[in-house]
PDB file of C-alpha atoms in Angstrom:
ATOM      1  CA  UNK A 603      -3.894  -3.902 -17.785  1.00 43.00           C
ATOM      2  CA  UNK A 604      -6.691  -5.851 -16.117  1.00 42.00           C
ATOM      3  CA  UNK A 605      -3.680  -7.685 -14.751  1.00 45.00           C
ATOM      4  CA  UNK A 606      -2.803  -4.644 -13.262  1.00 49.00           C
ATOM      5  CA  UNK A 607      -5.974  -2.893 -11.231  1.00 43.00           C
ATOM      6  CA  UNK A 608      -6.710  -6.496 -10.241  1.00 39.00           C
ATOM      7  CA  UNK A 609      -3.567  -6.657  -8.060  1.00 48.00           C
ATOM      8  CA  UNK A 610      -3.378  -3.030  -6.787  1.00 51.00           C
ATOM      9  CA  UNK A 611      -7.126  -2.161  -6.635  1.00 59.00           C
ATOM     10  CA  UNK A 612      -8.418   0.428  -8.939  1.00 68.00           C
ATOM     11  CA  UNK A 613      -7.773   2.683 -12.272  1.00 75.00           C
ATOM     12  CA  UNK A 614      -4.086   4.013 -12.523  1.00 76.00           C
ATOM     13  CA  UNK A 615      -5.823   7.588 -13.596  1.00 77.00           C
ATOM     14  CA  UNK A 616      -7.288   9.196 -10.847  1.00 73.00           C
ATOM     15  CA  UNK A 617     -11.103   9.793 -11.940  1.00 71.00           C
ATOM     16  CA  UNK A 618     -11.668  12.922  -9.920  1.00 75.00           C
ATOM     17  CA  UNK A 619      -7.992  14.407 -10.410  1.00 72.00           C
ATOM     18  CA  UNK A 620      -7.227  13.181 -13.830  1.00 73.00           C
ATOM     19  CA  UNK A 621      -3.966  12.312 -13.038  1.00 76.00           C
ATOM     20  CA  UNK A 622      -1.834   9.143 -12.420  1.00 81.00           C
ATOM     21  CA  UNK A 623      -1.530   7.279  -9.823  1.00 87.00           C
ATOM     22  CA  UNK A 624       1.802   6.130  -8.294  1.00 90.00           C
ATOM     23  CA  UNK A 625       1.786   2.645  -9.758  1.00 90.00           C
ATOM     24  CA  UNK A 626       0.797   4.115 -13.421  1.00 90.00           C
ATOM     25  CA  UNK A 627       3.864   6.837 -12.507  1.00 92.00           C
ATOM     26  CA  UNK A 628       6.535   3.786 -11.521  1.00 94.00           C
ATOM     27  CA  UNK A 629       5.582   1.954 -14.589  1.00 93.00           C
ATOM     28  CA  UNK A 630       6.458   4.547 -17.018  1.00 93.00           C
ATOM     29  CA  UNK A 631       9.789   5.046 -14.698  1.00 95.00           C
ATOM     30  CA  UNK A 632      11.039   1.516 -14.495  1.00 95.00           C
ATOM     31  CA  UNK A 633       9.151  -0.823 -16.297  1.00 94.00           C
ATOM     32  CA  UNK A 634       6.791  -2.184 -13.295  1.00 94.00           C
ATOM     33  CA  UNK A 635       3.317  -0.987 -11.755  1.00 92.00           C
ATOM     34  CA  UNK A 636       4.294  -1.128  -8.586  1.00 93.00           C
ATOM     35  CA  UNK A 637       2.809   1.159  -5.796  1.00 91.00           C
ATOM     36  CA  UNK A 638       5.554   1.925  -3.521  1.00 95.00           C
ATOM     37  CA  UNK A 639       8.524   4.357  -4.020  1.00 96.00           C
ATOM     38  CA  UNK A 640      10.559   2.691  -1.784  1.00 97.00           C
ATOM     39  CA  UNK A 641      13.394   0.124  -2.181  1.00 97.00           C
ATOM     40  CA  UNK A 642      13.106  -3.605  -2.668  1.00 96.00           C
ATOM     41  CA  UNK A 643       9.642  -5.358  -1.215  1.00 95.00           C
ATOM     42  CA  UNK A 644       8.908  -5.169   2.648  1.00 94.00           C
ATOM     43  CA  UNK A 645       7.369  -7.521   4.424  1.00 94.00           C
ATOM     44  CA  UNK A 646       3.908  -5.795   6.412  1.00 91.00           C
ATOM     45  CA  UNK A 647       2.928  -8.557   8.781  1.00 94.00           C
ATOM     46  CA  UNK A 648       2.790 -11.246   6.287  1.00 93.00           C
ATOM     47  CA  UNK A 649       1.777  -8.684   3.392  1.00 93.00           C
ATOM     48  CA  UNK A 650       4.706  -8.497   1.302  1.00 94.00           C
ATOM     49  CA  UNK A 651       4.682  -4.440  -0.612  1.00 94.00           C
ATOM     50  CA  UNK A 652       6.324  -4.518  -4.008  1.00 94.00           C
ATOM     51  CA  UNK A 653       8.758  -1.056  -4.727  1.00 96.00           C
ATOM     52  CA  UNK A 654      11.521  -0.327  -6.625  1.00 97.00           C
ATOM     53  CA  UNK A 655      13.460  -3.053  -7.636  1.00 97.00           C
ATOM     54  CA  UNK A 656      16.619  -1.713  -9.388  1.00 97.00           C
ATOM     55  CA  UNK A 657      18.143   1.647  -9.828  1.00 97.00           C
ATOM     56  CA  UNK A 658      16.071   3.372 -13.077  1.00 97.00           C
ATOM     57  CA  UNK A 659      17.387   5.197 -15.732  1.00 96.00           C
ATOM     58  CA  UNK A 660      15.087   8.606 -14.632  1.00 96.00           C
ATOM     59  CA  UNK A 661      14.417   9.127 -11.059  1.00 97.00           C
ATOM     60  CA  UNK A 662      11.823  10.883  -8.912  1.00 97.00           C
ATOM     61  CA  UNK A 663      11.916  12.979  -5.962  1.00 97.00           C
ATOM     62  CA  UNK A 664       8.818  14.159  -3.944  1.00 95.00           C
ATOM     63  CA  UNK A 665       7.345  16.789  -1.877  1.00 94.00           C
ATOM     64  CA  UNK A 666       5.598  14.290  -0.065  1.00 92.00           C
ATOM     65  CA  UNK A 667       8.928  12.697   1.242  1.00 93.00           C
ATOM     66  CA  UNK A 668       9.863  16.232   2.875  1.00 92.00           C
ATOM     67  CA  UNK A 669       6.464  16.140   4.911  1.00 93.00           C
ATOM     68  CA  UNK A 670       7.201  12.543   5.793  1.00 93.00           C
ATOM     69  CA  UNK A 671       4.805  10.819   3.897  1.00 92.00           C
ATOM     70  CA  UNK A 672       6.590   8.387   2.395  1.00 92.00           C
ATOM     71  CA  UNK A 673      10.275   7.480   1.502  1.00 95.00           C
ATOM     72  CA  UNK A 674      11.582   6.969  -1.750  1.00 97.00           C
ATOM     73  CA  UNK A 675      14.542   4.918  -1.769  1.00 97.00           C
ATOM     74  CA  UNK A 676      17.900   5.057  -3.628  1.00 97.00           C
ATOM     75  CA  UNK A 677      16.628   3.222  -6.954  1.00 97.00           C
ATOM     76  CA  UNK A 678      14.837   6.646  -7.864  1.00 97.00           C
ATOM     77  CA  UNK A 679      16.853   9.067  -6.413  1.00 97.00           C
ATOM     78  CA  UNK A 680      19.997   8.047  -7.674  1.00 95.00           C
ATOM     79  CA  UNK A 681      19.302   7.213 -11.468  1.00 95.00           C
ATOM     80  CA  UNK A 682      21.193   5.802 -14.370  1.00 93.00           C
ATOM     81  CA  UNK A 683      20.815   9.660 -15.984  1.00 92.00           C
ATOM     82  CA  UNK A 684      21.049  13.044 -13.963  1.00 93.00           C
ATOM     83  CA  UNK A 685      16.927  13.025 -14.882  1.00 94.00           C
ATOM     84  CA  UNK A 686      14.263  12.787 -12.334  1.00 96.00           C
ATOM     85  CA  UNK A 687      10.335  13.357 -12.130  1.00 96.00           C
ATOM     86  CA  UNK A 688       9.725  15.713  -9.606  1.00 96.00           C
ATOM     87  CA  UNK A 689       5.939  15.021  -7.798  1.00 92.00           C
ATOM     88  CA  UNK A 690       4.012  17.298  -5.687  1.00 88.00           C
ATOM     89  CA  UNK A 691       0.472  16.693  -4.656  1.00 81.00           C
ATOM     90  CA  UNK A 692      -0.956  18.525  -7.645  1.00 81.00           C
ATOM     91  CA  UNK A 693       1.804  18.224 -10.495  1.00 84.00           C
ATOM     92  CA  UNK A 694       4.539  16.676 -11.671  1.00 88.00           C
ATOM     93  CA  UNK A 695       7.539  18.324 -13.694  1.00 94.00           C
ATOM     94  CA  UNK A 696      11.097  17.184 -15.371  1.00 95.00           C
ATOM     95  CA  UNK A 697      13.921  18.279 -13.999  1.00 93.00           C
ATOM     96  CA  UNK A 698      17.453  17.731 -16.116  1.00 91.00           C
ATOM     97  CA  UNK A 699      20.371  19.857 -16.337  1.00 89.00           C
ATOM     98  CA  UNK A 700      21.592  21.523 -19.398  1.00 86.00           C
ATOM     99  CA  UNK A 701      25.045  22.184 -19.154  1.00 80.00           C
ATOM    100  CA  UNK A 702      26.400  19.732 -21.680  1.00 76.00           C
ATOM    101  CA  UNK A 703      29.476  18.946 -19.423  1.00 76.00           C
ATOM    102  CA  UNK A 704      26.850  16.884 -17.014  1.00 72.00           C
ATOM    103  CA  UNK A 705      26.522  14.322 -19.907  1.00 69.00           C
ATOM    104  CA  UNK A 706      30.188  13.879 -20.281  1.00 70.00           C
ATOM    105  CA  UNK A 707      31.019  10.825 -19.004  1.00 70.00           C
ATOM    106  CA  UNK A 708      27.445   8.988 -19.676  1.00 71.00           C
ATOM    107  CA  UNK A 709      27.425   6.591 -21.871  1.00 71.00           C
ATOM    108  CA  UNK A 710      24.105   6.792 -24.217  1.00 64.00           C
TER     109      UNK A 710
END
């Protein structure tokens, strides 16, 4: 974990909130700490940004992306599963469907 807050600066809980950060948030959602939403890495005049490097098997969708704060690409909207993490800037909830003809087709 030291690994972690050394590269991307800071404690993945918020201490005044309680609640993750986005890097803690992406781990748990694809495997990597990484503090983007976005697809792929960019390259930020020389700074290259790590985000989402393959399509996950839960997504996430944000309010934050509907006031233009950020953009999160098609690796976490489109996921493996019809599952996704939905963020707003106080909470986060699950959103799956229940009708057992959505799972069909997946294969577990």
């Amino acid at each position: 974990s030291s690994g972690i807050n050394a590269e991307y600066g800071g404690s993945l809980i918020h201490s005044k909130f309680g609640h993750s950060n986005q890097s803690l948030l992406n781990l748990m959602l694809t495997g990597a700490a990484v503090p983007n939403v976005f697809d792929g890495a960019r390259d930020l005049g020389g700074i290259e940004l790590a985000g989402i490097k393959e399509q996950s098997e839960v997504g996430y969708l944000t309010l934050l992306e509907a006031l233009r704060f950020c953009q999160v690409g098609e690796n976490l909207k489109c996921p493996k599963f019809p599952i996704w993490v939905l963020g707003s800037e106080s909470h986060t909830t699950l959103l799956f469907p229940c009708a057992p003809c959505v799972y069909h087709n997946i294969d577990f």
